[in-house]
CSV table of C-alpha atoms in Angstrom, one decimal:
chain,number,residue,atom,x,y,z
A,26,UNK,CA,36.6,93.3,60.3
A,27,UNK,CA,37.4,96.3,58.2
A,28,UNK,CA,36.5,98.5,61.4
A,29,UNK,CA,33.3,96.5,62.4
A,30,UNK,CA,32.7,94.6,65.1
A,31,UNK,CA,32.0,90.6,64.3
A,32,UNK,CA,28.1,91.1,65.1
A,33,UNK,CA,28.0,93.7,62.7
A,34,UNK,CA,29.8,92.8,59.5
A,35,UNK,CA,27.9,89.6,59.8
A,36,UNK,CA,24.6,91.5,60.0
A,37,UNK,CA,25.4,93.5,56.9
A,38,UNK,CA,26.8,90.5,55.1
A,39,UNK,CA,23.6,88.6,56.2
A,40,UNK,CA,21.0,91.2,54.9
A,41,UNK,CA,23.1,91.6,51.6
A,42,UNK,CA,22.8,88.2,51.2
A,43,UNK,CA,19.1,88.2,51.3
A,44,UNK,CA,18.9,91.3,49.1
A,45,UNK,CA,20.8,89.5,46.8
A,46,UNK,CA,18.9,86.5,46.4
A,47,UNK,CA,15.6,88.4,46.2
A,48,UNK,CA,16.7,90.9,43.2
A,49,UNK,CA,18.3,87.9,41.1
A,50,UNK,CA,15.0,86.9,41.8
A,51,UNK,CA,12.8,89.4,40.6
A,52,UNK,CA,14.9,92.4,39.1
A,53,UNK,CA,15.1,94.7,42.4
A,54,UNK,CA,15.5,94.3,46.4
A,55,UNK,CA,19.4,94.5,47.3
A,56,UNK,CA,19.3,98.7,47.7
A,57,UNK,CA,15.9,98.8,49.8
A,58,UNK,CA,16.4,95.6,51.9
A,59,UNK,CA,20.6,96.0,52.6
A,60,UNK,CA,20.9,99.8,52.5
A,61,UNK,CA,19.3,100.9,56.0
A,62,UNK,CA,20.9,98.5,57.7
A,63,UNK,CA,24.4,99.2,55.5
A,64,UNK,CA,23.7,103.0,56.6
A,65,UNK,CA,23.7,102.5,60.4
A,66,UNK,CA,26.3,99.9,60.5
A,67,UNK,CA,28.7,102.4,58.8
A,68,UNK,CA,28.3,105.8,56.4
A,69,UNK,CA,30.9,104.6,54.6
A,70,UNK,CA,28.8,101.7,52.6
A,71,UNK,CA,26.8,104.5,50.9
A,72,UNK,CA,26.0,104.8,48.0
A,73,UNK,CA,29.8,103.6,46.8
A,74,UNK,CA,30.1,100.4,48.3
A,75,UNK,CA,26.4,98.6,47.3
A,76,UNK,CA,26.8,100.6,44.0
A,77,UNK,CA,30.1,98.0,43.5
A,78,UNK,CA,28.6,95.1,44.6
A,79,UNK,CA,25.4,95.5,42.8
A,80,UNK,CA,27.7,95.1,39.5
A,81,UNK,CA,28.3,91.3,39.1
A,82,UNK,CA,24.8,91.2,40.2
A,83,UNK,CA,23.5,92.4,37.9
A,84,UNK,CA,25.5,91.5,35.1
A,85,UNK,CA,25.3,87.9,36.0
A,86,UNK,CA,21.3,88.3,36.1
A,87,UNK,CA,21.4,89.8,32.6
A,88,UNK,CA,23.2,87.9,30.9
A,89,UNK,CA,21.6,84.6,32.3
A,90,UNK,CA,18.1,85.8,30.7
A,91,UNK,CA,19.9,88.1,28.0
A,92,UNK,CA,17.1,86.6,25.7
A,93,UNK,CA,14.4,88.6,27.6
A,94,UNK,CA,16.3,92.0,27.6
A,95,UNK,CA,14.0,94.7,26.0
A,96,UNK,CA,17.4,96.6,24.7
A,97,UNK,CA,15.6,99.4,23.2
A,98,UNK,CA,13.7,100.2,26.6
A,99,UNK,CA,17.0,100.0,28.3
A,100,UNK,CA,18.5,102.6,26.1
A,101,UNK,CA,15.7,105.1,27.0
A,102,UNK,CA,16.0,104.8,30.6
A,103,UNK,CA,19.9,105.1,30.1
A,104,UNK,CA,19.2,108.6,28.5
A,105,UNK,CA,17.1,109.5,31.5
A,106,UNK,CA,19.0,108.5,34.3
A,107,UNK,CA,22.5,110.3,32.9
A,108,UNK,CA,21.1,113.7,34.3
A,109,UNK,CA,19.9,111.9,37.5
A,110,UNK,CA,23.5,110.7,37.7
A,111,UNK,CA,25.4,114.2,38.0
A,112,UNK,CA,22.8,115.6,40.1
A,113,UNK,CA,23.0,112.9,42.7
A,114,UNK,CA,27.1,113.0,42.7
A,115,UNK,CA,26.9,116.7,43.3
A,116,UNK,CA,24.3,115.8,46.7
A,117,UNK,CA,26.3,113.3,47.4
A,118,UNK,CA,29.4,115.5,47.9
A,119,UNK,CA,27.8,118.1,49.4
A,120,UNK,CA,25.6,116.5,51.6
A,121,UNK,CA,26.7,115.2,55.4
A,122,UNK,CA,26.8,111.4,56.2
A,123,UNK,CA,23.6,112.1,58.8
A,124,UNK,CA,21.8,113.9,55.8
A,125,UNK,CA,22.2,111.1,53.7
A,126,UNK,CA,21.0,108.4,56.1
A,127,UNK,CA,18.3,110.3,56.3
A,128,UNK,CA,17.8,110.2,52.6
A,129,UNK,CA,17.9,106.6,52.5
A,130,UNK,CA,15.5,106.4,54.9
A,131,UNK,CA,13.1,108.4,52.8
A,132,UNK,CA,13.7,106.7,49.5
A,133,UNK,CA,13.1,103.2,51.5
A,134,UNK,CA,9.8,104.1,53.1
A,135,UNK,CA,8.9,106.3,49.8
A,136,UNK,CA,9.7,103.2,48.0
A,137,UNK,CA,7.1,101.7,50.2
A,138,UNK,CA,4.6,103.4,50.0
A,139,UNK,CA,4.5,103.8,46.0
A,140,UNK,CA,4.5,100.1,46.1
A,141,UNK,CA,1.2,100.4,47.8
A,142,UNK,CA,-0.4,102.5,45.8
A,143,UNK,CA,-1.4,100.1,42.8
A,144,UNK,CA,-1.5,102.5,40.3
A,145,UNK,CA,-0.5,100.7,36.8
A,146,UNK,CA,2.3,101.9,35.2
A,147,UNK,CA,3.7,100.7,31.5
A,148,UNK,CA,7.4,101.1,29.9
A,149,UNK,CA,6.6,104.1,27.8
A,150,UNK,CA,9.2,105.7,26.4
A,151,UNK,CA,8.5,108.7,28.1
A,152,UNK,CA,7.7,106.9,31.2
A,153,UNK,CA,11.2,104.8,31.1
A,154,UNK,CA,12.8,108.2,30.9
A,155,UNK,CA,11.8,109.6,33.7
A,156,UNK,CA,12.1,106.4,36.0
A,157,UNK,CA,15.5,106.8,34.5
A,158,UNK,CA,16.0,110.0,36.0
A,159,UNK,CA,14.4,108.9,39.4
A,160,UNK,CA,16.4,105.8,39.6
A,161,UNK,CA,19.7,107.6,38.8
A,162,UNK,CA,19.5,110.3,41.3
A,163,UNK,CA,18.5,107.8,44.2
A,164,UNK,CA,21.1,105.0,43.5
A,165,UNK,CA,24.0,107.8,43.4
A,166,UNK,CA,22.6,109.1,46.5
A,167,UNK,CA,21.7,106.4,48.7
A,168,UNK,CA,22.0,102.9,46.7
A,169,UNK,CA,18.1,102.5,46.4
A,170,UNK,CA,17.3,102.8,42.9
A,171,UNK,CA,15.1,100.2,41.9
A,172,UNK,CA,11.8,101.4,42.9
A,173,UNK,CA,10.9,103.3,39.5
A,174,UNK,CA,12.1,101.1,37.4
A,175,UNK,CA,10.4,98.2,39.3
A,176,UNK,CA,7.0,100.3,38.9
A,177,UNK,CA,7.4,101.1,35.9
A,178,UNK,CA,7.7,97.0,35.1
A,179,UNK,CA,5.6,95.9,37.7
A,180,UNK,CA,2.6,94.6,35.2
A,181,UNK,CA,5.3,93.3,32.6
A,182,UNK,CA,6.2,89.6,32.3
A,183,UNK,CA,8.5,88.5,34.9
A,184,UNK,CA,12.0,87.8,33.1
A,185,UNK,CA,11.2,91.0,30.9
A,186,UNK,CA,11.3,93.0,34.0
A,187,UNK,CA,13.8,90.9,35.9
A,188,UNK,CA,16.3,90.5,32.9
A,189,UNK,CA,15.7,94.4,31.6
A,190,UNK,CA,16.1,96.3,34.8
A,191,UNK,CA,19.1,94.2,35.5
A,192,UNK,CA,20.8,95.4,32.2
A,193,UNK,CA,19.7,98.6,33.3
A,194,UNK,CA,21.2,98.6,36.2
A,195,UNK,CA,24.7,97.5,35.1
A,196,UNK,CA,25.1,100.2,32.7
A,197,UNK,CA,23.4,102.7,35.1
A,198,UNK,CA,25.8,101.1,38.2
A,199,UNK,CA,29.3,102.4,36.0
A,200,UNK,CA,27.5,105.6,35.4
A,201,UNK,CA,26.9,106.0,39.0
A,202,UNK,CA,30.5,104.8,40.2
A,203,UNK,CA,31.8,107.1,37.7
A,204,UNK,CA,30.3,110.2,38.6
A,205,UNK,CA,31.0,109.5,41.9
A,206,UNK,CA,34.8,109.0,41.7
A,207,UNK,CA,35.1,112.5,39.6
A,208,UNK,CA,33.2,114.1,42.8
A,209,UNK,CA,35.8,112.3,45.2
A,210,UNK,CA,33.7,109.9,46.7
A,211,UNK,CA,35.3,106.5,45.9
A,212,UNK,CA,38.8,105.9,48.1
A,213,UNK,CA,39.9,102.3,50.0
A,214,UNK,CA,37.6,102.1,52.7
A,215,UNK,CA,34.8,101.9,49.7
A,216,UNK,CA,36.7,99.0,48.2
A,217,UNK,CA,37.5,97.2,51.4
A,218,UNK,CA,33.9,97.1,52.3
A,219,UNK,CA,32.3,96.1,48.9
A,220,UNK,CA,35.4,93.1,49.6
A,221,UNK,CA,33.0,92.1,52.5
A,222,UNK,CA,29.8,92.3,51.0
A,223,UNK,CA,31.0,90.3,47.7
A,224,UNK,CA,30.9,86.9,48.9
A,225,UNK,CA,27.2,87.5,50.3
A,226,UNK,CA,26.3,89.0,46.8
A,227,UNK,CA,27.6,85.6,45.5
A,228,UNK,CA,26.0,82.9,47.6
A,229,UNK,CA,22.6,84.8,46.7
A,230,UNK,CA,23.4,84.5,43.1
A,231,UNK,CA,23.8,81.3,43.7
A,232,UNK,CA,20.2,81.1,46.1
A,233,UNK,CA,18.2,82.7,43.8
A,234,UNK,CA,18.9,80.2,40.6
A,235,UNK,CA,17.6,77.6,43.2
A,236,UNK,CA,14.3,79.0,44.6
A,237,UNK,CA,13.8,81.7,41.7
A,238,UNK,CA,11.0,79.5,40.5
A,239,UNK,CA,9.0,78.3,43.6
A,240,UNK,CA,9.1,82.1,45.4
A,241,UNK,CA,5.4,83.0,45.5
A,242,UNK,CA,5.2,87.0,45.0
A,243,UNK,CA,2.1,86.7,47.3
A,244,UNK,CA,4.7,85.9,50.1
A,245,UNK,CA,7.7,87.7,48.9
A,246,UNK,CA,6.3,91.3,48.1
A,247,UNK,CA,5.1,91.6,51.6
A,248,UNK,CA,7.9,90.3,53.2
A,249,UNK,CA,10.4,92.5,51.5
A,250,UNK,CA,8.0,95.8,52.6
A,251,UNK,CA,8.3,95.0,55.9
A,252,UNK,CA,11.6,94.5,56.1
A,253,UNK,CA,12.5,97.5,54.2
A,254,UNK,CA,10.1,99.5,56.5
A,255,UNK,CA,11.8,98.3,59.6
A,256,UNK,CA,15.4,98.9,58.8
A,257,UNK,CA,14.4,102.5,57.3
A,258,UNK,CA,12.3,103.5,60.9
A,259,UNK,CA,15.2,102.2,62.6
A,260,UNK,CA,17.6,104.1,60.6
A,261,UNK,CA,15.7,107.2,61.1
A,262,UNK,CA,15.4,107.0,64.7
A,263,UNK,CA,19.4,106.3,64.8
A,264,UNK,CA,19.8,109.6,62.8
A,265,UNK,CA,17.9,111.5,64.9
């Protein structure tokens, strides 16, 4: 299947599927849950291949809670993450596939750790600008790029932070793809693989309209850190 064994593309299109379901959920997950695991199955899936299945993802999210879209916080973080953007297609290019599983091992267990921390963050201006930046270098680089913008929404109602970073994210998603495609990145090995992962990307569309409203955060939050921490150690020891 597209150059993977059977066990494997099912693994990846198994852990998409959960990272689907829990960021049309809750605004982030797909890049820190599927992106490890996308990394050692093959270099190939990153950044271009998540970056085209997050998309309809998040397009379908946003426009299913359009109402709650705070558009003038989403223009802000726009501004921030173009910089972020160019930066990360220039690593991208220059960088070596085992450098850049290394990186999304980083992001994953940084991402982790922030997540810890508690500190309280608000969508300040300023503060949405720079997560901008931060989320727009990471996504280009490795797919991950919902940590920043999930801490800086992390005290804010749930459909404002689910429905806003998902607009965020499908303007930031064509930035990304576009960028990467001037720097040579995109060919049909990309596509064919974002053809596998979009039917798992789907079903957890579908998943999370279901169980959206009896997930407990108490249970998900932890759930998703240890699974993100798992697949990033493992990646890391694969690397090396």
């Amino acid at each position: 299947m597209v150059g993977l064994s059977v066990g494997m593309a099912m693994a990846c299109v198994v852990v998409v599927y959960v990272g689907a379901t829990v960021q049309a959920s809750i605004g982030i997950g797909l890049g820190m849950i599927a992106s490890p695991v996308l990394a050692i199955a093959d270099p190939d899936f990153i950044p271009v291949a998540i970056i085209l299945v997050v998309v309809p993802l998040t397009v379908t999210v946003a426009w299913i809670d359009r109402t709650h879209i705070e558009k003038r916080q989403v223009g802000f973080a726009l501004v921030g993450r173009l910089p972020g953007v160019v930066a990360g297609a220039a690593v991208v290019a220059a960088l070596s596939d085992q450098v850049l599983g290394v990186m999304v091992a980083v992001s994953v267990l940084i991402a982790v750790a922030a997540s810890l921390t508690g500190r309280l963050f608000s969508p300040t201006d300023w503060s949405l600008m720079v997560a901008g930046l931060a989320s727009g270098f990471a996504a280009t680089t490795t797919g991950v790029g919902g940590p920043p913008m999930a801490l800086t929404y992390q005290n804010s109602d749930p459909a404002t932070m689910r429905s806003t970073i998902s607009a965020f994210f499908s303007f930031g998603a064509v930035m990304s793809l576009a960028a990467l495609a001037m720097a040579g990145q995109i060919g049909t090995r990309q596509w064919q693989l974002s053809a596998l992962l979009l039917p798992a990307v789907i079903l957890g569309i579908v998943t999370a309209r279901l169980v959206k409203d009896h997930l407990q955060p108490s249970v998900v939050r932890p759930a998703v850190l240890v699974i993100c921490t798992i697949a990033a150690t493992a990646l890391l020891i694969q690397t090396f």
